Short mmCIF file of C-alpha atoms and ligand atoms in Angstrom, two decimals:
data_model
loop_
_atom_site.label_atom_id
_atom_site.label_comp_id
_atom_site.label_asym_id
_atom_site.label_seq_id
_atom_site.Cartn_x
_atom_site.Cartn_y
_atom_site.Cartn_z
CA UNK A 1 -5.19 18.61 15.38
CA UNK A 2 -3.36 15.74 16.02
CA UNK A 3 -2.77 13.91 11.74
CA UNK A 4 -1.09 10.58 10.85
CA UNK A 5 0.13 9.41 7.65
CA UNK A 6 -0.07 5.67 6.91
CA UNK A 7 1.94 5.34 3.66
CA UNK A 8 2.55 2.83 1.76
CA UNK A 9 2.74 1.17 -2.37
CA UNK A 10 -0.75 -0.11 -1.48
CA UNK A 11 -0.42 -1.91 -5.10
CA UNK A 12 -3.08 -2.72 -4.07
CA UNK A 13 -4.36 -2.47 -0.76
CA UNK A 14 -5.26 -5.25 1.19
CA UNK A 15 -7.42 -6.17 4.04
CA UNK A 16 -4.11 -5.75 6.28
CA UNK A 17 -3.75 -2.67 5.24
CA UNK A 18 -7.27 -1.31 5.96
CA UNK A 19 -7.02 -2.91 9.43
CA UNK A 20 -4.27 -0.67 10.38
CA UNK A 21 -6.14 2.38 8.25
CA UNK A 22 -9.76 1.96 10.56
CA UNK A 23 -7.62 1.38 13.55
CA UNK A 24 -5.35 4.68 13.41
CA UNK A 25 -8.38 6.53 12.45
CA UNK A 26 -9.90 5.91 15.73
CA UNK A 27 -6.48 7.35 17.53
CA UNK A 28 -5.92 10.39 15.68
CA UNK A 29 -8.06 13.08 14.75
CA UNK A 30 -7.15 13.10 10.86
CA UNK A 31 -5.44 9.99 8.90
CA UNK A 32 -3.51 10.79 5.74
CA UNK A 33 -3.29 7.41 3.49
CA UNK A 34 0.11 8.58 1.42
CA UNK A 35 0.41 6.41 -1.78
CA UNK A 36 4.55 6.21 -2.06
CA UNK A 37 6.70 5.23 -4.94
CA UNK A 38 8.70 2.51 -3.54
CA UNK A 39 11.71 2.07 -5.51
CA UNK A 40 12.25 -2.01 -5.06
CA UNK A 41 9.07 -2.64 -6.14
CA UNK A 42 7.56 -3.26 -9.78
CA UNK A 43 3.78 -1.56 -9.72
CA UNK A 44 0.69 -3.03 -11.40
CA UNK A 45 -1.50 -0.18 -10.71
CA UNK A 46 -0.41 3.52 -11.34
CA UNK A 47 -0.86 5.67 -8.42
CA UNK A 48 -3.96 7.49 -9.52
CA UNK A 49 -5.12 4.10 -9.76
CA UNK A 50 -4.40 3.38 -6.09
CA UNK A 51 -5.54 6.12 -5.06
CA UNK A 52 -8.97 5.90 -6.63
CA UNK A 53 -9.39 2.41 -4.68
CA UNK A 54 -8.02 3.35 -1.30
CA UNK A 55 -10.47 6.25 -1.86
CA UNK A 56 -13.44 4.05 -1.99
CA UNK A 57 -12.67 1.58 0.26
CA UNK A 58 -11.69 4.07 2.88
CA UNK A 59 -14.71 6.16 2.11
CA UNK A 60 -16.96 5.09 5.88
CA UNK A 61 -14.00 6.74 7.62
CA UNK A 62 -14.41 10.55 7.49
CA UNK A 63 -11.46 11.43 8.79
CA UNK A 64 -9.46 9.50 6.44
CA UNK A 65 -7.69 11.53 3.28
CA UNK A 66 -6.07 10.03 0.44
CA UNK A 67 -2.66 11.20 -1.20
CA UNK A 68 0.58 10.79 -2.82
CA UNK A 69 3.76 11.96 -2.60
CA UNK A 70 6.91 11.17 -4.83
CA UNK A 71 9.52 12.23 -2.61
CA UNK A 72 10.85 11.65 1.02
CA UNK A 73 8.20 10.36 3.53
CA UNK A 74 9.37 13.22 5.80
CA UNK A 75 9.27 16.03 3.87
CA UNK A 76 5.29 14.60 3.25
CA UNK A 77 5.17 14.89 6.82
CA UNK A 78 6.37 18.63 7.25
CA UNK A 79 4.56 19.78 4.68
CA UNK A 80 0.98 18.02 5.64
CA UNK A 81 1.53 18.88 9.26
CA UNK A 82 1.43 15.17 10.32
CA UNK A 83 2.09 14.49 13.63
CA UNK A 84 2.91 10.43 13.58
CA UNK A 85 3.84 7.64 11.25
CA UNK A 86 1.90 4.80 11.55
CA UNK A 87 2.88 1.12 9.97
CA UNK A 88 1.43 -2.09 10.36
CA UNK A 89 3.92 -4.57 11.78
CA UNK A 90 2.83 -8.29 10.80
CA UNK A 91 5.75 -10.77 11.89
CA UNK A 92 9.47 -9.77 13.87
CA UNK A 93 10.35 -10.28 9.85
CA UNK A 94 9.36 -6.49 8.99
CA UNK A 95 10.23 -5.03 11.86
CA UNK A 96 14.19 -4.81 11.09
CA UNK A 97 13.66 -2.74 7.79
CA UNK A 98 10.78 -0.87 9.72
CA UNK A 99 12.82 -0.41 12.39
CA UNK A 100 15.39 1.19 10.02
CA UNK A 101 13.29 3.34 8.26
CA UNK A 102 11.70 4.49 11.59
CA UNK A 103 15.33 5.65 12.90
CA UNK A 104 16.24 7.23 9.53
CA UNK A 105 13.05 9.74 9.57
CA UNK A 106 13.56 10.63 12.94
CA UNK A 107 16.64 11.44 12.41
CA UNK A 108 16.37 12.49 9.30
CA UNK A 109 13.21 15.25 9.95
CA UNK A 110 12.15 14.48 13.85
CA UNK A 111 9.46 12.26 12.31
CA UNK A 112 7.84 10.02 14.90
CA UNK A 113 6.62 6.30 14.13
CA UNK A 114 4.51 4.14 15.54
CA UNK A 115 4.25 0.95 15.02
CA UNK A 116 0.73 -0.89 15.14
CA UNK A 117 0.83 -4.89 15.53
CA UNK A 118 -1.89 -5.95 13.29
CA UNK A 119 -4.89 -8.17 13.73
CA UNK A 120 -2.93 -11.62 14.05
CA UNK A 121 -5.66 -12.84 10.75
CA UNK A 122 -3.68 -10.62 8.75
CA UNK A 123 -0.29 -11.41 9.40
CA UNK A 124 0.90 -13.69 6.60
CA UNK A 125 -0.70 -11.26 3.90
CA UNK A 126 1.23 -9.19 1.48
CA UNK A 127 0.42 -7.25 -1.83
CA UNK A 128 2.69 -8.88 -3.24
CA UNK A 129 1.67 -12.65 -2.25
CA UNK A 130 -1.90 -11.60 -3.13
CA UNK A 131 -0.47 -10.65 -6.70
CA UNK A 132 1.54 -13.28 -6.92
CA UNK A 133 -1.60 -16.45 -6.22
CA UNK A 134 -3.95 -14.21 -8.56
CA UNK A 135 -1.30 -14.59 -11.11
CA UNK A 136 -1.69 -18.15 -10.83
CA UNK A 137 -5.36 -18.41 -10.38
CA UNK A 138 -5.27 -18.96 -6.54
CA UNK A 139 -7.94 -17.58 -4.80
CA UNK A 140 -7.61 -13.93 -3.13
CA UNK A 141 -11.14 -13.08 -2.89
CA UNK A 142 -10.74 -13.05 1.48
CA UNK A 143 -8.04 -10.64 1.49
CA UNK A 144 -9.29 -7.66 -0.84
CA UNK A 145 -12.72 -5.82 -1.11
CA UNK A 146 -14.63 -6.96 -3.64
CA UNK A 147 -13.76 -3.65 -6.17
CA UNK A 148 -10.04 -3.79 -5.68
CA UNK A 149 -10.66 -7.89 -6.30
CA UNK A 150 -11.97 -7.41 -9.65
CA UNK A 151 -9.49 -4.51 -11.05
CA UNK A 152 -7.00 -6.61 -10.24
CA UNK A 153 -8.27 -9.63 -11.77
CA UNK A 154 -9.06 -7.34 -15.06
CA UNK A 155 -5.57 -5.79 -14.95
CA UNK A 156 -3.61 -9.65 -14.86
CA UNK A 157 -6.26 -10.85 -17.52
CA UNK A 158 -5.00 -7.81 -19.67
CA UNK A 159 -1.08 -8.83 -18.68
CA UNK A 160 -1.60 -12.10 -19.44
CA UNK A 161 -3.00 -11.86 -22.69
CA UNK A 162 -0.86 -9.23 -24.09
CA UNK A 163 1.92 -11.52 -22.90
CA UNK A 164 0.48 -14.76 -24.91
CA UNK A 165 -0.02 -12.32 -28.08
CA UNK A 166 3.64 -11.19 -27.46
CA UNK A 167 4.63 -14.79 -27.51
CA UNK A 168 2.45 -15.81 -30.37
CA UNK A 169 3.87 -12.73 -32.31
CA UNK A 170 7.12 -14.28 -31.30
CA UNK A 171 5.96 -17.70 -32.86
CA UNK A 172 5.36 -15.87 -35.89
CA UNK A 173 8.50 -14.25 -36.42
CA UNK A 174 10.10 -17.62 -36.02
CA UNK A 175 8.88 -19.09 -38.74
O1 LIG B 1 4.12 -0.55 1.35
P1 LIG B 1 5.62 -0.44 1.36
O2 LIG B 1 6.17 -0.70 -0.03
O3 LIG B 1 6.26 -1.33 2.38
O4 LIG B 1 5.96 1.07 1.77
C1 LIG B 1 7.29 1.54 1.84
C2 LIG B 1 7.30 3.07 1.74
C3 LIG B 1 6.64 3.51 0.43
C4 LIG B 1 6.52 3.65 2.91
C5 LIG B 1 8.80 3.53 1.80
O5 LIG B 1 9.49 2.95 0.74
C6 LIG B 1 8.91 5.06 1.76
O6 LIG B 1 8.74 5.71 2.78
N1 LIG B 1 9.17 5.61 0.56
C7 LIG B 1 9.25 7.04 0.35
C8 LIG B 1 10.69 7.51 0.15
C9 LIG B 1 11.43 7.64 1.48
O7 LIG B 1 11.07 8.45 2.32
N2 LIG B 1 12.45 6.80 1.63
C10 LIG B 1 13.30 6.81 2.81
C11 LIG B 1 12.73 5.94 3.91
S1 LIG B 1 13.73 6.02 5.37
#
């Protein structure tokens, strides 16, 4: 059985990300989505969190399977059998720390990765910008399903008013 992993923060996943999720479940006979602890990046959903939304939004593709792993993306790979890393590459812009990680698990383990271009519509979108507009109020809704829309909306409501009764707590204090 030929098994990819497609791993990833998926804090939370994206559009982008399922594009490259359908399209690597049509090449391989088994897709592992990996949820990863990336250690530059602040989280706003827990993994079991992430992994209960890639779950259902991933749930039309039967041979798609849902994990995490906190360790080394390689020793994931040994352990789960996977034949193949697959990442999305948007813009040349990932593709040098891509490129590095690539190197560094096949040398590190023999790990192969391939690298899928995704569908051009998706190339400017990031967790992290997605995050960052719904902060703000900008609107996100065409780059998430609908479910992982509205937990996230629910989670930065929850932020930000903990965050003005932290300040208003603050106010108190002052006076
Ligand atoms: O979605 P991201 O944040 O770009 O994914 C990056 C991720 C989680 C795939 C990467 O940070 C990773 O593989 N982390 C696991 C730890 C590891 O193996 N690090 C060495 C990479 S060469």
């Amino acid at each position: 059985m030929k098994r990819a992993v497609c791993p990833g923060s998926f804090d939370p996943i994206t559009y982008g990300h399922l594009d490259v999720i359908e399209r690597a479940s049509g090449l391989f006979d088994e897709v592992i989505v990996a949820v990863l602890v990336n250690r530059t990046k602040a989280s706003l959903f827990n993994v079991a969190e992430r992994i209960e939304m890639i779950t259902e939004v991933t749930a039309k593709y039967k041979n798609v399977k849902v994990d995490s792993w906190s360790g080394l993306l390689v020793d994931f790979c040994s352990e789960h059998k996977v034949s193949a890393i697959v990442k999305g590459l948007r813009a040349v812009s990932d593709f040098d720390y891509e490129l590095q990680m690539a190197q560094m698990n096949l040398q590190l383990k023999e790990v192969d990765t391939l690298f899928m271009a995704t569908t051009p519509a998706y190339s400017f979108l990031s967790s992290s910008l997605v995050k960052e507009i719904a902060t703000y109020g900008g609107d996100v809704s065409a780059h998430l399903p609908k479910t992982v829309l509205d937990l996230m909306q629910t989670r930065l409501a929850k932020i930000k008013s903990s965050s003005n009764n932290d300040h208003n707590e603050d106010g108190k204090a002052g006076r």
